Short mmCIF file of C-alpha atoms and ligand atoms in Angstrom, two decimals:
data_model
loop_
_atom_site.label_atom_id
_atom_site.label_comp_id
_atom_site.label_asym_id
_atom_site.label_seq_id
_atom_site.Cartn_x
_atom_site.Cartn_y
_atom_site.Cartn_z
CA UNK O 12 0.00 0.00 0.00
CA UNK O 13 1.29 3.06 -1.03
CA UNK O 14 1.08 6.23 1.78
CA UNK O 15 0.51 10.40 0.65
CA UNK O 16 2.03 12.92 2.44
CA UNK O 17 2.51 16.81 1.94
CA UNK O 18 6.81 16.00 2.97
CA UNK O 19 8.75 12.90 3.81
CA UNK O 20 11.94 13.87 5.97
CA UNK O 21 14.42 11.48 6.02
CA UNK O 22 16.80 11.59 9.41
CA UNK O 23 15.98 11.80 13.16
CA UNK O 24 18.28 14.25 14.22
CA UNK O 25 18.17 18.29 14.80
CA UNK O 26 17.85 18.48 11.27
CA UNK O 27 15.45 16.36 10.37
CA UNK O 28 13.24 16.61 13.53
CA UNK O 29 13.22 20.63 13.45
CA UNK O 30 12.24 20.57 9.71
CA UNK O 31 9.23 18.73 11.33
CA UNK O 32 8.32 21.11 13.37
CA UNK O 33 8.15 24.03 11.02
CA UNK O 34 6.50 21.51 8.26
CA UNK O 35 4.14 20.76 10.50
CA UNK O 36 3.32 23.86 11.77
CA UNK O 37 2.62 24.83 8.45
CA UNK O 38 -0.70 22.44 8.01
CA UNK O 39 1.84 19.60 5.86
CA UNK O 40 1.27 16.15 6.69
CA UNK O 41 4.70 15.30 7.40
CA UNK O 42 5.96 11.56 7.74
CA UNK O 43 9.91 11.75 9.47
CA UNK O 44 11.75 8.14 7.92
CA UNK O 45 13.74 8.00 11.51
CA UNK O 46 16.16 5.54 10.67
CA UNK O 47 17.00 2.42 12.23
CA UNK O 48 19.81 4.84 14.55
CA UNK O 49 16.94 7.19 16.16
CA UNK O 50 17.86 10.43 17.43
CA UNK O 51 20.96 10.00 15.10
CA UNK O 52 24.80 11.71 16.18
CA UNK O 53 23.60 13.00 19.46
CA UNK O 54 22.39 9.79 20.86
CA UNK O 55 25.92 8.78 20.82
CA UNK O 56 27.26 11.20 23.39
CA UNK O 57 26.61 12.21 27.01
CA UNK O 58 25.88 16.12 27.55
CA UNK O 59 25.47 18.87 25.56
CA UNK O 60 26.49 22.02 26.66
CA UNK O 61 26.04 24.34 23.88
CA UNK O 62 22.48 24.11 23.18
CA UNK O 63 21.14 27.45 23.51
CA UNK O 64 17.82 26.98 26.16
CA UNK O 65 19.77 24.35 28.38
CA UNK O 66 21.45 26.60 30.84
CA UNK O 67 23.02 23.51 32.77
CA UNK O 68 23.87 21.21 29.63
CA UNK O 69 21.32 18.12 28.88
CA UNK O 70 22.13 14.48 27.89
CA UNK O 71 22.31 14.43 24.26
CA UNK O 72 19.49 11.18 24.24
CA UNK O 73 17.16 13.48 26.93
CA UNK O 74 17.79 16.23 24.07
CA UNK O 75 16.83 14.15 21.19
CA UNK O 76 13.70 12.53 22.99
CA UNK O 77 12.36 16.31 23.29
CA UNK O 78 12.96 16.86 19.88
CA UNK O 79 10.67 13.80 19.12
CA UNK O 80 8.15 15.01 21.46
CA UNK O 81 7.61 18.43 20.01
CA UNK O 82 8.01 16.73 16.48
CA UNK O 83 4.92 14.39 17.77
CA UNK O 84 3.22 17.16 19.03
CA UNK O 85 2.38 18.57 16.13
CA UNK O 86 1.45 15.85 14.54
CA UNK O 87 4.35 14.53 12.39
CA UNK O 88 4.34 11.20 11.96
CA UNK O 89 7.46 9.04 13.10
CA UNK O 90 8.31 5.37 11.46
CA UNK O 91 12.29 4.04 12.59
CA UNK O 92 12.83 2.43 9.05
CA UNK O 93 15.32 3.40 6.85
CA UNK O 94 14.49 5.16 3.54
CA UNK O 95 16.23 1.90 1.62
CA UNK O 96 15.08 3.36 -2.26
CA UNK O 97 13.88 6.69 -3.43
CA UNK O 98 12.32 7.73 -6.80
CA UNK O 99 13.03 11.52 -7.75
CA UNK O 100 12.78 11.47 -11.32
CA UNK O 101 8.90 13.05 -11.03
CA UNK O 102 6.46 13.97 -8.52
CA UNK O 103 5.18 12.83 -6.45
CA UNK O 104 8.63 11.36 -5.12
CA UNK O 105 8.66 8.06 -3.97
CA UNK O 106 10.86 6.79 -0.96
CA UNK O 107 10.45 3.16 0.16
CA UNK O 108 11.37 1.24 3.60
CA UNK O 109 11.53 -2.74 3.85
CA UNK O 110 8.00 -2.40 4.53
CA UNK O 111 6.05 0.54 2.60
CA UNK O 112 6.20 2.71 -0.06
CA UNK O 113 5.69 6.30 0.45
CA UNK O 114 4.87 9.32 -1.72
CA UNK O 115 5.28 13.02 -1.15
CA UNK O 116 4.98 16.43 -2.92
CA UNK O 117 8.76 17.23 -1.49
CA UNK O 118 10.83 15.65 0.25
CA UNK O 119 14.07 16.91 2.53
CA UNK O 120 16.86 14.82 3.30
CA UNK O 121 18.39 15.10 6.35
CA UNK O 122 20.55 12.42 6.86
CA UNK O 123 23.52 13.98 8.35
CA UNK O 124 26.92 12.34 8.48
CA UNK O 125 28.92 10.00 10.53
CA UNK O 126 32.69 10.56 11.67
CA UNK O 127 35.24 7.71 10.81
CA UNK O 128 36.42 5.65 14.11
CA UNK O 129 39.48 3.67 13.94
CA UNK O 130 37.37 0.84 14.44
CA UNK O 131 39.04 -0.65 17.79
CA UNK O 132 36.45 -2.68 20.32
CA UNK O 133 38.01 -0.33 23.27
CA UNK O 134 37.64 2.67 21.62
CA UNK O 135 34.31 2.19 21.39
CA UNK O 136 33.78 0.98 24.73
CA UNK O 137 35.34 4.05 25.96
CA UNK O 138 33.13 6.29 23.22
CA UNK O 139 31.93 9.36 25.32
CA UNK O 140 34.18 8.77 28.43
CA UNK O 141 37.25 10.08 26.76
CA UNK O 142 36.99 8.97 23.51
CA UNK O 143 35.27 11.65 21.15
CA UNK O 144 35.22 12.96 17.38
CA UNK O 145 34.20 16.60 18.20
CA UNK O 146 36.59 19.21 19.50
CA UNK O 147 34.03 22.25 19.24
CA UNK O 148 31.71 19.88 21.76
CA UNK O 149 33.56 18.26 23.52
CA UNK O 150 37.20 20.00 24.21
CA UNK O 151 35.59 22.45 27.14
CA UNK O 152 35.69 18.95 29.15
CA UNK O 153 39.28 18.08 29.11
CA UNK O 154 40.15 21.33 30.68
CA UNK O 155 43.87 20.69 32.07
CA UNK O 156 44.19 16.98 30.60
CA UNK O 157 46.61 15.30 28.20
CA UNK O 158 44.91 14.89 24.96
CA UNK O 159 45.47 13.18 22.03
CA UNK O 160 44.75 14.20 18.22
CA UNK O 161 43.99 11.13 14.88
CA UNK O 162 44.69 12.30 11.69
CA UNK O 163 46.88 14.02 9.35
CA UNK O 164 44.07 16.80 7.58
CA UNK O 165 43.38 20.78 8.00
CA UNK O 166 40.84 19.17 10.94
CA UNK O 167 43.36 17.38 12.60
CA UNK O 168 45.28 20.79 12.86
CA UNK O 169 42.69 23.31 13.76
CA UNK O 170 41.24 20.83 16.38
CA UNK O 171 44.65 20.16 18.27
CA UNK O 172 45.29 24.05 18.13
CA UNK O 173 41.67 24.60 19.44
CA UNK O 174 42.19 22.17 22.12
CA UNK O 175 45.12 23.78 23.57
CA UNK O 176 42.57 26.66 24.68
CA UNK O 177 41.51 24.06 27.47
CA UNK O 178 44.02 20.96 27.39
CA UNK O 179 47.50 21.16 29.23
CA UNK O 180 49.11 19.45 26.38
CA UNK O 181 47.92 18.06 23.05
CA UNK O 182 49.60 15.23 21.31
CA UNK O 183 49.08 14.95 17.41
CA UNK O 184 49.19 11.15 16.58
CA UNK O 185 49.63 10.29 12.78
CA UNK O 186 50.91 6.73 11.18
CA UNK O 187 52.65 9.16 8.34
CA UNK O 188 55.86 10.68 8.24
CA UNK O 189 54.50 13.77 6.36
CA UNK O 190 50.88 15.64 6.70
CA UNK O 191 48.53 16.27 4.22
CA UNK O 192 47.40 19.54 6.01
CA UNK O 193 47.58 22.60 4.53
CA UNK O 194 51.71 24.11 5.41
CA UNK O 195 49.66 27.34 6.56
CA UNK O 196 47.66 25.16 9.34
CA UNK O 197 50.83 22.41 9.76
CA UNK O 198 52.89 25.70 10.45
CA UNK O 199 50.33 27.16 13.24
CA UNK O 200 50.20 23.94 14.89
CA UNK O 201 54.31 23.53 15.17
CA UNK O 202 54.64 27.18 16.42
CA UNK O 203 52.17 26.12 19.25
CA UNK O 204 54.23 25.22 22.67
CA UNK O 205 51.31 23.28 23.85
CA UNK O 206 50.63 20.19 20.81
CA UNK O 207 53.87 17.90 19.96
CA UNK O 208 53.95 15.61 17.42
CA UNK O 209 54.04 11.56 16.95
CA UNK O 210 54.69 10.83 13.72
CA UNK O 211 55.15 7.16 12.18
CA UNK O 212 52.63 5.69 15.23
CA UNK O 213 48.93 4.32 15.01
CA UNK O 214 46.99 3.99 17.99
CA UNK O 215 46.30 0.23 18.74
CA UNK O 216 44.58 0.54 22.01
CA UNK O 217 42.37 2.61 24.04
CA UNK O 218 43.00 2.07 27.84
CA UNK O 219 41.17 2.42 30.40
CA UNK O 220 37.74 0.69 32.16
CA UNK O 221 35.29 3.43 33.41
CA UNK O 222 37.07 6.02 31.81
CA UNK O 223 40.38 6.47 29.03
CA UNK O 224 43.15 6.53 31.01
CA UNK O 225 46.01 5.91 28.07
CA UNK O 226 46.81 4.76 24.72
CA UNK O 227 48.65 1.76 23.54
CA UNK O 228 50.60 2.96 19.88
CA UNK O 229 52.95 1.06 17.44
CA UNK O 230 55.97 2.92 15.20
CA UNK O 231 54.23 1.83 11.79
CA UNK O 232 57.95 1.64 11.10
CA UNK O 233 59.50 -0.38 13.45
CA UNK O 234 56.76 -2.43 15.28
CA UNK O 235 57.63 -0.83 18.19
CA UNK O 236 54.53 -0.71 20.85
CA UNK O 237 54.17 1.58 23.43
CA UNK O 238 51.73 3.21 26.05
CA UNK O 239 51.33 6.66 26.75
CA UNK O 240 49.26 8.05 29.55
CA UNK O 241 46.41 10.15 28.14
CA UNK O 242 42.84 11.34 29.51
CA UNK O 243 41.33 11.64 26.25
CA UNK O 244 41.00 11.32 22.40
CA UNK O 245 40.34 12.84 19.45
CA UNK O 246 39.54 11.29 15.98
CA UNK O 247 40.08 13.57 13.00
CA UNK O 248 40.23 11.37 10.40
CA UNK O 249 36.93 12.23 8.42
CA UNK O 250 33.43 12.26 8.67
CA UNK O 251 31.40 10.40 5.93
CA UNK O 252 28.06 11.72 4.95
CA UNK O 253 24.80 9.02 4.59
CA UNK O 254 24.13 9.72 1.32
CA UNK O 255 24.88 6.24 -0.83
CA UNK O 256 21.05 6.21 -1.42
CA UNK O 257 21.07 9.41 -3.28
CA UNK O 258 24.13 8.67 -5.09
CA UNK O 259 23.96 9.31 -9.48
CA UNK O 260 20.75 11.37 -8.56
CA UNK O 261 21.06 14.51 -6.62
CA UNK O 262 24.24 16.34 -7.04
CA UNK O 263 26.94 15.97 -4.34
CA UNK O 264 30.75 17.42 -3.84
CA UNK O 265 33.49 14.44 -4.41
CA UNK O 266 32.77 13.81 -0.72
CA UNK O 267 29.66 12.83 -0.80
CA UNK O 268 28.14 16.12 0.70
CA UNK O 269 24.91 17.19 -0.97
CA UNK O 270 25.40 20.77 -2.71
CA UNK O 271 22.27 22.74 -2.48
CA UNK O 272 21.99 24.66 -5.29
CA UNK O 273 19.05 27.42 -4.25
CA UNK O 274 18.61 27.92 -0.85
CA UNK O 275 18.09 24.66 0.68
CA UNK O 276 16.98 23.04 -2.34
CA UNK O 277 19.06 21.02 -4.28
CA UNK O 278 19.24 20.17 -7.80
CA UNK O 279 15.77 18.39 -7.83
CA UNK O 280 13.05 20.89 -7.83
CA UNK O 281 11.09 19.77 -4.24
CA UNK O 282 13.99 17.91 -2.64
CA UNK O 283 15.96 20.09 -0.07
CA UNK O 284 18.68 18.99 2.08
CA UNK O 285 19.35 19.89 5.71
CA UNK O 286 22.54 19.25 8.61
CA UNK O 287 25.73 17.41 8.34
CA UNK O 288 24.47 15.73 5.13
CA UNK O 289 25.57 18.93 3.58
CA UNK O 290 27.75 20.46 5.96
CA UNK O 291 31.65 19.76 6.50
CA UNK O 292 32.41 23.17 7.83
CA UNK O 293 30.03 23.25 11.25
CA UNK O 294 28.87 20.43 12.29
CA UNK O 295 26.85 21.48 15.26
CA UNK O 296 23.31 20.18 16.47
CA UNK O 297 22.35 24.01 16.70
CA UNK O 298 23.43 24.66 13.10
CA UNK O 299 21.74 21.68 11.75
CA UNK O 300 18.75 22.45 13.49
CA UNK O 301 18.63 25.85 11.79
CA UNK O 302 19.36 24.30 8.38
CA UNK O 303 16.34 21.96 9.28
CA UNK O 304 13.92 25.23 9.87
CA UNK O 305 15.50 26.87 6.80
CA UNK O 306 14.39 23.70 4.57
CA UNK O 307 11.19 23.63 6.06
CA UNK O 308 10.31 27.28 5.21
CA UNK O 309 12.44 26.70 1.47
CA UNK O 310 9.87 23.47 0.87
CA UNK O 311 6.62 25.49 2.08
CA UNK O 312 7.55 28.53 -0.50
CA UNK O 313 7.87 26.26 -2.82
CA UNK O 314 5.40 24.33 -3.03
CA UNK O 315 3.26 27.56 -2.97
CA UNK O 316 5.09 28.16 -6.55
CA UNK O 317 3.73 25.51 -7.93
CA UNK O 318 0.36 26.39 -7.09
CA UNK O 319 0.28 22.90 -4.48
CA UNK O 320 -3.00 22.80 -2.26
CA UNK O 321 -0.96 22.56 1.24
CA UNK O 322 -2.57 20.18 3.86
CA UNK O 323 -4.65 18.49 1.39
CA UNK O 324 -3.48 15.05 0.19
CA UNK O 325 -5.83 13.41 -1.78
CA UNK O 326 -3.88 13.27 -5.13
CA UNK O 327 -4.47 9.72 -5.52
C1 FAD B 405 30.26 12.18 19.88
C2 FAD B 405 29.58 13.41 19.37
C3 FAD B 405 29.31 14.46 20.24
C4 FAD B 405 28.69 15.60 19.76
N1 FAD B 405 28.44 16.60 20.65
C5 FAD B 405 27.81 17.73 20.21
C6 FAD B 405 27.55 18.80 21.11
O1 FAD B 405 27.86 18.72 22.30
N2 FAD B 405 26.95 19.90 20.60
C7 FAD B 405 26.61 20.03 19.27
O2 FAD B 405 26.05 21.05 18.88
N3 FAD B 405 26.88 19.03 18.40
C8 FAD B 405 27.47 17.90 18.84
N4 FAD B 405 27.77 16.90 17.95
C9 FAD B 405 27.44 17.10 16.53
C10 FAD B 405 25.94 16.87 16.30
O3 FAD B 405 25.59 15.64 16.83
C11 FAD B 405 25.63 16.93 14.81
O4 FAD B 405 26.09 18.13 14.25
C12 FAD B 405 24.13 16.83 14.58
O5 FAD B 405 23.62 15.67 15.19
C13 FAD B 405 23.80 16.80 13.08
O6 FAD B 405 22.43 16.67 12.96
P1 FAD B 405 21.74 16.09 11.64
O7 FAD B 405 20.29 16.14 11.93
O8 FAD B 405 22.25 16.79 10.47
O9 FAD B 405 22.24 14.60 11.50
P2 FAD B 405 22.41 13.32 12.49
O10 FAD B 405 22.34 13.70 13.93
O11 FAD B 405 23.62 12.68 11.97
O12 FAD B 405 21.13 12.47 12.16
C14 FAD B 405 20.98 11.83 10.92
C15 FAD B 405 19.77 10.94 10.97
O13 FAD B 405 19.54 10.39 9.69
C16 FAD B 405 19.18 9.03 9.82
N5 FAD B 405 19.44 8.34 8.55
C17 FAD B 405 20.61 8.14 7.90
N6 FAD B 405 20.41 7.43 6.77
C18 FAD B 405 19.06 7.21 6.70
C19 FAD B 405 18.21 6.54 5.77
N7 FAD B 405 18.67 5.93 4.69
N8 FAD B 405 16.87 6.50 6.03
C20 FAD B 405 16.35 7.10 7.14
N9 FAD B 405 17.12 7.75 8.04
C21 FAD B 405 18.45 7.80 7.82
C22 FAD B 405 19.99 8.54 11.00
O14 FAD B 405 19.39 7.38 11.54
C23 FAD B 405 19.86 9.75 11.92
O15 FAD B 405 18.67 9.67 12.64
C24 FAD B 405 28.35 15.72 18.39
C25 FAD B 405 28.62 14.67 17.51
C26 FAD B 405 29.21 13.52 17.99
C27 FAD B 405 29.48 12.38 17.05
#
């Protein structure tokens, strides 16, 4: 059986959930695709406190459940399937779960993006209790700690010079002998007294039980292993956005990231984009959830152009 709906938003996190608010606000019958990882990046770590409106910080799950709420609350409707096939080419669009098949005058994708791990069991285990892969939200906790910096990128550089605003020392951990940074962001990061470098060495361990205490590392040339005390870590090594679905039919950067092309909407007339999915510059719940608004307003316009009855769904 195939489903009507004025939007489909695909993605359960600030993005997708505030573009349900404003969507349905505005009298669309809105249908959210969740995903099977509800509540998406910010389920993953414990509290968040840069959310404008939470005065003493919040859990990032607490903060995602009251997204869902106010989401519910105006009647969206919420299924925890991924979108697994969509059909742009004409509207209405078609996106389809393991289970249904759903149509929709526009549709905005908000599937935001996922950082790379190194892929260790202890790392993790240790995942929000030491172990992080955002300096903007997380450095303000490691104020006077040892840290340790992944990767060998622009973002490896700018985060290890950020975190020496809070950390007592920052280590910069790559398994290269050279960086691929920029020399402009590789030169601000030597001149800093506060980040040193280990070059040649991969991280093969996360220590630690209730909290990261240390990291075992091997010389990728010798073999060598080693541990190094350390309260917490870094990874810098790339995000990856979730858009394989989308891929050969919406445009994207060589990435992966979705380019809008007006506003929020991309190159299909009716399909806008929101969050991480096409942002590698910010990266913040508060920014996505502003992109998510911005979509929502974008897709109402819009479907004003085109002369679309909103709120009435009968186009069967
Ligand atoms: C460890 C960690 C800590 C962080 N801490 C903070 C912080 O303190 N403050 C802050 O502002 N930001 C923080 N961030 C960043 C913040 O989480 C992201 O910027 C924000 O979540 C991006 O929101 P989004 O809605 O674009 O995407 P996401 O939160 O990535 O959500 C994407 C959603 O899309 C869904 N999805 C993906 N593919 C499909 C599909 N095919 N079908 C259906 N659904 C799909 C996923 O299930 C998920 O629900 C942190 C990130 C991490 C990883």
């Amino acid at each position: 059986m195939t489903k009507n709906y004025g939007v489909i938003i695909i993605g359960s996190g600030p993005a997708g959930y505030t573009a349900a608010i404003y969507a349905a606000r505005s009298n669309l019958s809105v249908l959210v695709l969740q995903g099977y990882e509800v509540g998406g990046q910010l389920m993953q770590t414990s509290d968040v406190e840069n959310y404008p409106g939470f005065e003493t910080g919040i859990l990032g799950p607490d903060m995602m459940e009251k997204f869902e709420a106010q989401a519910r609350r105006f009647g969206a409707e919420l299924i925890p399937e991924d979108a697994i096939e969509v059909d742009f080419s004409k509207r209405p669009f078609t996106v389809k779960t393991d289970t249904t098949e759903y149509r929709s005058r526009a549709v905005i994708i908000a599937t935001g993006a996922s950082a790379k791990w190194l892929g260790l069991p202890s790392e993790q285990q240790l995942r929000g209790r030491g172990v992080t892969a955002c300096a903007t939200c997380d450095g303000f906790f490691f104020k006077g700690k040892n840290v340790a910096v992944i990767g060998g990128g622009d973002t490896a550089m700018e985060e290890a010079i950020f975190l020496t605003r809070y950390a007592d020392h920052v280590t910069l951990i790559h398994r290269r002998d050279s960086f691929r940074a920029s020399k402009i962001m590789q030169n601000r990061a030597e001149a800093n007294p506060k980040i040193s470098f280990l070059m040649n060495h991969e991280v093969t361990e996360v220590l630690g039980n209730d909290s990261m205490n240390g990291l075992q590392v091997r010389n990728t040339k010798t073999g060598a292993e080693e541990k190094l005390a350390m309260d917490g870590l870094f990874l810098a090594i790339g995000h990856q956005p979730n858009t394989s679905l989308f891929k050969g039919i919406i445009e994207m950067d060589e990435t992966g990231y979705i380019i809008p092309t007006e506003y929020t909407m991309t190159n299909i007339p009716g399909i806008f984009v929101a969050g991480d999915v096409s942002d590698h510059r910010y990266r913040q719940a508060v920014t996505a959830a502003g992109e998510g608004c911005r979509a929502a307003i974008d897709l109402e316009r819009w479907l004003e152009e085109q002369g679309d009855e909103v709120g009435i769904e009968n186009w069967d």
